[in-house]
Amino acid sequence: MVCGMQQVSWVDRGQAVSFDKQVDDVPRPRCVGVARLGSLQSSGTSFTVWMQLRGSAWVEAKEGKFRLRQLEWIAFEKESRPLIQAGRDGLCIAVSLDAEALRALGALADCSLYAGRGRMTRHEARLALRLWREAKAGQAGVFALRPLLLHLASLQRELSDGIQRCPGRSRSRKRQVFGRMQRARMYLEGNSHRVVRIGELAELTNFSSWYLSKTFQTLYQESPQSLSARLRLERAAMLLRDTGMMIGEVASASGFDNCCSFARAFRARFGTSATRYRHAVETLPPDSAKSTNPSRKSIASV
């Protein structure tokens, strides 16, 4: 890691860096990495995309808290200011994009990057690492970022399919609406431990509650309330599988007021009780148990 008056581009072995605290006349690096318990606080002026190449990481942003697993990516708007904490064996690389870089992407491919989550194949991850290294070596200018920007856009190709379902007379307006809807969805995912009010999403997106609910339903074929309930139950299933928490503790940690309402909702969602679900998962082989993780499946739909 380079400290002092130079750019900080790599955070490793428990080190902590905040871009917002860097000296104003020192340019912030566009390509950064976090590894082995290192932590990095992004600035509030850049759009960031994070790619987990090894292990896992925890992310805390304005939209909530997320766990980033191997071969997953996550992207945040500039106001989100994500704090990334790498796991003990974690390796996460990122690109930080200012307005100039985002304009360059639009000029290159008539596309944009959006807040959201997704998965990469191993080939896509290896390509991302190679392009990241090349961009890092020549990161003084936007030109060096072009191949990496196009690759990031390709990782989000499934997200971009939803743009046409957004209201708006122009493509730029549709993109704006889609970006705000993605942020609302991220907020629901990042707060799966509690009930999220529509008013919170409306404030986050600067839309009315009515407009947000209608557009969200059209875009994702699911209401914000329905998605929130599903994410909370998927969180509960994860806690049942991965922790030794008691059923009542799982219910509370998933935003349910009491065990009765949790039991009814869980059975309606998974077709069995929480106790039987835990027992069934415990008796599965390790690889099969991992495949039952609902939270992994949900990422593909974001």
CSV table of C-alpha atoms in Angstrom, one decimal:
chain,number,residue,atom,x,y,z
A,1,MET,CA,0.0,0.0,0.0
A,2,VAL,CA,1.2,3.5,-0.8
A,3,CYS,CA,0.6,6.1,1.9
A,4,GLY,CA,1.4,9.8,2.5
A,5,MET,CA,1.0,12.2,-0.4
A,6,GLN,CA,0.6,9.4,-3.1
A,7,GLN,CA,-2.3,7.4,-4.3
A,8,VAL,CA,-3.5,4.6,-2.1
A,9,SER,CA,-4.5,1.8,-4.5
A,10,TRP,CA,-4.1,-1.4,-2.4
A,11,VAL,CA,-5.3,-2.1,1.1
A,12,ASP,CA,-4.1,-5.3,2.7
A,13,ARG,CA,-3.5,-7.2,6.0
A,14,GLY,CA,-5.8,-5.3,8.3
A,15,GLN,CA,-5.0,-1.8,6.9
A,16,ALA,CA,-7.8,0.8,6.7
A,17,VAL,CA,-8.1,3.6,4.3
A,18,SER,CA,-10.8,6.3,3.7
A,19,PHE,CA,-10.8,8.1,0.3
A,20,ASP,CA,-12.8,10.9,1.8
A,21,LYS,CA,-9.9,11.7,4.1
A,22,GLN,CA,-7.2,11.8,1.4
A,23,VAL,CA,-5.5,15.1,0.6
A,24,ASP,CA,-7.6,17.2,-1.8
A,25,ASP,CA,-4.8,17.8,-4.3
A,26,VAL,CA,-3.9,14.1,-4.5
A,27,PRO,CA,-5.9,12.4,-7.3
A,28,ARG,CA,-7.8,9.3,-6.1
A,29,PRO,CA,-6.9,6.0,-7.9
A,30,ARG,CA,-9.5,4.6,-10.3
A,31,CYS,CA,-8.4,1.0,-9.7
A,32,VAL,CA,-8.2,-0.3,-6.1
A,33,GLY,CA,-8.0,-3.6,-4.3
A,34,VAL,CA,-8.8,-4.9,-0.8
A,35,ALA,CA,-7.5,-8.1,0.7
A,36,ARG,CA,-7.0,-10.1,3.9
A,37,LEU,CA,-9.0,-8.1,6.5
A,38,GLY,CA,-8.2,-4.8,4.8
A,39,SER,CA,-11.0,-2.2,4.7
A,40,LEU,CA,-11.6,0.7,2.3
A,41,GLN,CA,-14.2,3.6,2.6
A,42,SER,CA,-15.1,4.9,-0.9
A,43,SER,CA,-15.6,8.6,-1.5
A,44,GLY,CA,-19.0,10.2,-2.1
A,45,THR,CA,-18.0,11.4,-5.6
A,46,SER,CA,-17.5,8.1,-7.5
A,47,PHE,CA,-19.6,5.3,-8.8
A,48,THR,CA,-17.9,2.0,-7.7
A,49,VAL,CA,-18.0,-1.6,-8.9
A,50,TRP,CA,-16.5,-4.3,-6.7
A,51,MET,CA,-15.6,-7.8,-7.8
A,52,GLN,CA,-14.9,-10.6,-5.4
A,53,LEU,CA,-12.2,-12.9,-6.8
A,54,ARG,CA,-11.5,-15.0,-3.7
A,55,GLY,CA,-13.1,-15.6,-0.3
A,56,SER,CA,-15.7,-13.1,0.9
A,57,ALA,CA,-16.2,-9.5,2.0
A,58,TRP,CA,-18.7,-7.5,4.0
A,59,VAL,CA,-20.0,-4.3,2.5
A,60,GLU,CA,-21.8,-1.5,4.4
A,61,ALA,CA,-23.3,1.4,2.4
A,62,LYS,CA,-26.2,3.8,2.5
A,63,GLU,CA,-28.4,1.0,1.0
A,64,GLY,CA,-27.6,-1.3,3.9
A,65,LYS,CA,-25.3,-4.3,4.6
A,66,PHE,CA,-24.3,-7.0,2.1
A,67,ARG,CA,-22.1,-10.0,2.0
A,68,LEU,CA,-20.0,-10.4,-1.2
A,69,ARG,CA,-19.0,-14.0,-2.0
A,70,GLN,CA,-16.5,-15.3,-4.5
A,71,LEU,CA,-17.3,-14.6,-8.1
A,72,GLU,CA,-20.0,-12.0,-7.2
A,73,TRP,CA,-20.0,-8.3,-8.1
A,74,ILE,CA,-21.8,-5.3,-6.6
A,75,ALA,CA,-22.1,-1.8,-7.8
A,76,PHE,CA,-23.0,1.4,-5.9
A,77,GLU,CA,-24.0,5.0,-6.8
A,78,LYS,CA,-21.6,7.7,-5.7
A,79,GLU,CA,-23.8,8.8,-2.8
A,80,SER,CA,-23.6,5.3,-1.3
A,81,ARG,CA,-20.0,5.6,0.0
A,82,PRO,CA,-19.6,1.8,0.5
A,83,LEU,CA,-17.2,0.6,3.2
A,84,ILE,CA,-15.6,-2.8,2.1
A,85,GLN,CA,-14.1,-5.1,4.7
A,86,ALA,CA,-12.3,-8.1,3.1
A,87,GLY,CA,-12.5,-11.5,4.8
A,88,ARG,CA,-9.4,-13.3,6.2
A,89,ASP,CA,-8.7,-14.9,2.8
A,90,GLY,CA,-10.7,-12.4,0.8
A,91,LEU,CA,-9.5,-10.6,-2.4
A,92,CYS,CA,-11.7,-7.9,-3.9
A,93,ILE,CA,-10.9,-5.5,-6.8
A,94,ALA,CA,-12.8,-2.4,-7.7
A,95,VAL,CA,-13.0,0.4,-10.2
A,96,SER,CA,-14.0,3.9,-9.1
A,97,LEU,CA,-15.6,6.0,-11.8
A,98,ASP,CA,-16.1,9.7,-11.8
A,99,ALA,CA,-18.4,11.6,-14.1
A,100,GLU,CA,-15.7,11.8,-16.9
A,101,ALA,CA,-15.3,8.0,-16.9
A,102,LEU,CA,-19.1,7.4,-17.0
A,103,ARG,CA,-19.4,9.8,-19.9
A,104,ALA,CA,-16.7,8.0,-21.7
A,105,LEU,CA,-18.6,4.7,-21.3
A,106,GLY,CA,-21.7,6.3,-22.7
A,107,ALA,CA,-19.8,7.6,-25.7
A,108,LEU,CA,-18.2,4.1,-26.3
A,109,ALA,CA,-21.2,1.9,-26.2
A,110,ASP,CA,-24.4,4.0,-25.6
A,111,CYS,CA,-24.8,2.4,-22.2
A,112,SER,CA,-24.4,3.1,-18.6
A,113,LEU,CA,-23.5,1.2,-15.3
A,114,TYR,CA,-26.1,0.8,-12.6
A,115,ALA,CA,-26.3,-0.1,-8.9
A,116,GLY,CA,-27.0,-3.8,-8.5
A,117,ARG,CA,-25.6,-7.2,-7.8
A,118,GLY,CA,-24.7,-10.2,-9.9
A,119,ARG,CA,-22.4,-13.2,-10.5
A,120,MET,CA,-19.5,-13.8,-12.8
A,121,THR,CA,-18.2,-16.9,-14.4
A,122,ARG,CA,-14.6,-17.8,-13.7
A,123,HIS,CA,-13.6,-16.8,-17.2
A,124,GLU,CA,-15.3,-13.4,-16.6
A,125,ALA,CA,-13.5,-13.0,-13.3
A,126,ARG,CA,-10.1,-13.8,-14.9
A,127,LEU,CA,-10.8,-11.3,-17.7
A,128,ALA,CA,-11.8,-8.6,-15.2
A,129,LEU,CA,-8.6,-9.1,-13.2
A,130,ARG,CA,-6.5,-8.8,-16.4
A,131,LEU,CA,-8.2,-5.7,-17.6
A,132,TRP,CA,-8.1,-4.2,-14.1
A,133,ARG,CA,-4.3,-4.7,-14.0
A,134,GLU,CA,-3.9,-3.1,-17.4
A,135,ALA,CA,-6.1,-0.2,-16.4
A,136,LYS,CA,-4.3,0.2,-13.1
A,137,ALA,CA,-1.0,0.4,-14.9
A,138,GLY,CA,-2.2,3.2,-17.1
A,139,GLN,CA,-4.9,4.8,-14.9
A,140,ALA,CA,-3.7,8.4,-15.4
A,141,GLY,CA,-6.2,8.7,-18.3
A,142,VAL,CA,-9.7,7.4,-19.1
A,143,PHE,CA,-8.5,5.7,-22.3
A,144,ALA,CA,-6.8,2.9,-20.3
A,145,LEU,CA,-10.2,2.2,-18.6
A,146,ARG,CA,-12.1,1.5,-21.9
A,147,PRO,CA,-11.7,-2.3,-22.1
A,148,LEU,CA,-12.5,-2.7,-18.4
A,149,LEU,CA,-15.6,-0.4,-18.7
A,150,LEU,CA,-16.9,-2.4,-21.6
A,151,HIS,CA,-16.4,-5.6,-19.7
A,152,LEU,CA,-18.3,-4.2,-16.7
A,153,ALA,CA,-21.1,-3.2,-19.0
A,154,SER,CA,-21.2,-6.8,-20.3
A,155,LEU,CA,-21.5,-8.1,-16.8
A,156,GLN,CA,-24.6,-5.9,-16.4
A,157,ARG,CA,-26.2,-6.9,-19.7
A,158,GLU,CA,-29.1,-8.7,-17.9
A,159,LEU,CA,-29.8,-5.6,-15.9
A,160,SER,CA,-30.0,-3.4,-19.0
A,161,ASP,CA,-32.9,-5.5,-20.4
A,162,GLY,CA,-35.1,-3.8,-17.8
A,163,ILE,CA,-34.6,-0.3,-19.1
A,164,GLN,CA,-37.2,-0.5,-21.8
A,165,ARG,CA,-39.8,-1.5,-19.2
A,166,CYS,CA,-39.3,1.8,-17.4
A,167,PRO,CA,-41.6,4.8,-18.1
A,168,GLY,CA,-40.1,7.8,-19.9
A,169,ARG,CA,-40.2,9.4,-23.4
A,170,SER,CA,-36.5,9.3,-23.9
A,171,ARG,CA,-33.9,6.6,-23.4
A,172,SER,CA,-32.0,8.9,-21.0
A,173,ARG,CA,-35.2,9.3,-18.8
A,174,LYS,CA,-35.7,5.5,-18.9
A,175,ARG,CA,-32.1,5.0,-17.7
A,176,GLN,CA,-32.6,7.5,-14.9
A,177,VAL,CA,-35.7,5.8,-13.7
A,178,PHE,CA,-34.1,2.4,-13.9
A,179,GLY,CA,-31.1,3.5,-12.0
A,180,ARG,CA,-33.3,4.8,-9.1
A,181,MET,CA,-35.3,1.6,-9.1
A,182,GLN,CA,-32.1,-0.5,-8.9
A,183,ARG,CA,-31.1,1.6,-5.9
A,184,ALA,CA,-34.5,0.9,-4.3
A,185,ARG,CA,-34.0,-2.8,-4.8
A,186,MET,CA,-30.5,-2.7,-3.4
A,187,TYR,CA,-32.0,-0.9,-0.3
A,188,LEU,CA,-34.4,-3.8,0.2
A,189,GLU,CA,-31.7,-6.4,-0.1
A,190,GLY,CA,-29.4,-4.4,2.3
A,191,ASN,CA,-32.1,-4.2,4.9
A,192,SER,CA,-33.5,-7.8,4.8
A,193,HIS,CA,-33.3,-7.9,8.6
A,194,ARG,CA,-36.3,-5.6,9.0
A,195,VAL,CA,-39.5,-4.3,7.4
A,196,VAL,CA,-38.8,-1.5,5.0
A,197,ARG,CA,-41.5,1.2,4.6
A,198,ILE,CA,-42.5,2.5,1.1
A,199,GLY,CA,-41.7,6.0,2.4
A,200,GLU,CA,-38.1,5.1,2.8
A,201,LEU,CA,-37.8,4.0,-0.8
A,202,ALA,CA,-39.6,7.0,-2.0
A,203,GLU,CA,-37.2,9.3,-0.1
A,204,LEU,CA,-34.2,7.3,-1.4
A,205,THR,CA,-35.3,7.6,-5.1
A,206,ASN,CA,-37.0,11.1,-4.9
A,207,PHE,CA,-40.2,9.5,-6.4
A,208,SER,CA,-43.7,9.6,-4.9
A,209,SER,CA,-44.8,6.4,-3.1
A,210,TRP,CA,-47.4,5.7,-5.7
A,211,TYR,CA,-45.0,6.2,-8.7
A,212,LEU,CA,-42.4,4.1,-7.0
A,213,SER,CA,-44.7,1.2,-6.2
A,214,LYS,CA,-46.3,1.2,-9.7
A,215,THR,CA,-42.9,1.4,-11.5
A,216,PHE,CA,-41.3,-1.2,-9.2
A,217,GLN,CA,-44.1,-3.7,-9.9
A,218,THR,CA,-43.9,-3.1,-13.7
A,219,LEU,CA,-40.1,-3.5,-13.7
A,220,TYR,CA,-39.6,-6.5,-11.4
A,221,GLN,CA,-43.1,-8.2,-11.6
A,222,GLU,CA,-43.1,-8.0,-7.8
A,223,SER,CA,-44.2,-5.2,-5.4
A,224,PRO,CA,-41.6,-3.7,-3.0
A,225,GLN,CA,-43.6,-5.2,0.0
A,226,SER,CA,-43.6,-8.6,-1.6
A,227,LEU,CA,-39.9,-8.5,-2.3
A,228,SER,CA,-39.1,-7.3,1.2
A,229,ALA,CA,-41.0,-10.2,2.7
A,230,ARG,CA,-39.3,-12.7,0.4
A,231,LEU,CA,-35.8,-11.4,1.2
A,232,ARG,CA,-36.5,-11.5,4.9
A,233,LEU,CA,-37.6,-15.2,4.6
A,234,GLU,CA,-34.6,-16.0,2.5
A,235,ARG,CA,-32.4,-14.4,5.2
A,236,ALA,CA,-34.2,-16.5,7.8
A,237,ALA,CA,-33.5,-19.7,5.8
A,238,MET,CA,-29.8,-18.7,5.5
A,239,LEU,CA,-29.6,-18.2,9.3
A,240,LEU,CA,-31.2,-21.5,9.9
A,241,ARG,CA,-28.7,-23.2,7.7
A,242,ASP,CA,-25.5,-21.3,8.6
A,243,THR,CA,-25.9,-20.5,12.3
A,244,GLY,CA,-27.0,-22.1,15.5
A,245,MET,CA,-29.4,-19.4,16.4
A,246,MET,CA,-32.7,-20.4,18.0
A,247,ILE,CA,-35.9,-20.1,16.0
A,248,GLY,CA,-37.1,-17.1,17.9
A,249,GLU,CA,-33.7,-15.4,17.4
A,250,VAL,CA,-33.9,-16.1,13.7
A,251,ALA,CA,-37.4,-14.6,13.5
A,252,SER,CA,-36.3,-11.5,15.3
A,253,ALA,CA,-33.2,-11.1,13.1
A,254,SER,CA,-35.4,-11.4,10.0
A,255,GLY,CA,-37.8,-8.6,11.0
A,256,PHE,CA,-40.7,-10.6,12.5
A,257,ASP,CA,-42.4,-9.3,15.6
A,258,ASN,CA,-43.2,-12.8,17.0
A,259,CYS,CA,-42.6,-16.4,16.3
A,260,CYS,CA,-46.2,-17.1,15.3
A,261,SER,CA,-46.2,-14.7,12.3
A,262,PHE,CA,-42.7,-16.0,11.4
A,263,ALA,CA,-43.9,-19.6,11.5
A,264,ARG,CA,-46.9,-18.9,9.2
A,265,ALA,CA,-44.8,-16.9,6.7
A,266,PHE,CA,-42.0,-19.5,6.7
A,267,ARG,CA,-44.3,-22.4,6.1
A,268,ALA,CA,-46.2,-20.5,3.3
A,269,ARG,CA,-42.9,-19.8,1.6
A,270,PHE,CA,-41.0,-23.1,2.0
A,271,GLY,CA,-43.8,-25.6,2.6
A,272,THR,CA,-42.4,-26.7,5.9
A,273,SER,CA,-41.6,-25.5,9.4
A,274,ALA,CA,-38.4,-23.7,10.3
A,275,THR,CA,-37.4,-26.6,12.6
A,276,ARG,CA,-37.9,-29.3,9.9
A,277,TYR,CA,-36.2,-27.1,7.3
A,278,ARG,CA,-33.1,-26.8,9.5
A,279,HIS,CA,-33.1,-30.6,10.2
A,280,ALA,CA,-33.4,-31.3,6.4
A,281,VAL,CA,-30.5,-29.1,5.5
A,282,GLU,CA,-28.3,-30.5,8.3
A,283,THR,CA,-28.8,-34.0,6.9
A,284,LEU,CA,-27.8,-33.0,3.3
A,285,PRO,CA,-24.2,-33.4,2.0
A,286,PRO,CA,-22.2,-30.1,2.2
A,287,ASP,CA,-22.4,-29.4,-1.5
A,288,SER,CA,-26.1,-30.0,-1.5
A,289,ALA,CA,-26.7,-27.8,1.5
A,290,LYS,CA,-24.9,-24.9,-0.2
A,291,SER,CA,-27.1,-25.2,-3.2
A,292,THR,CA,-30.2,-24.7,-1.0
A,293,ASN,CA,-29.1,-21.2,-0.1
A,294,PRO,CA,-32.0,-19.0,-1.3
A,295,SER,CA,-29.9,-15.8,-1.1
A,296,ARG,CA,-27.5,-17.1,-3.8
A,297,LYS,CA,-30.4,-17.7,-6.1
A,298,SER,CA,-31.9,-14.3,-5.6
A,299,ILE,CA,-28.8,-12.5,-6.8
A,300,ALA,CA,-29.3,-13.6,-10.4
A,301,SER,CA,-32.7,-11.8,-10.4
A,302,VAL,CA,-31.3,-8.5,-9.2
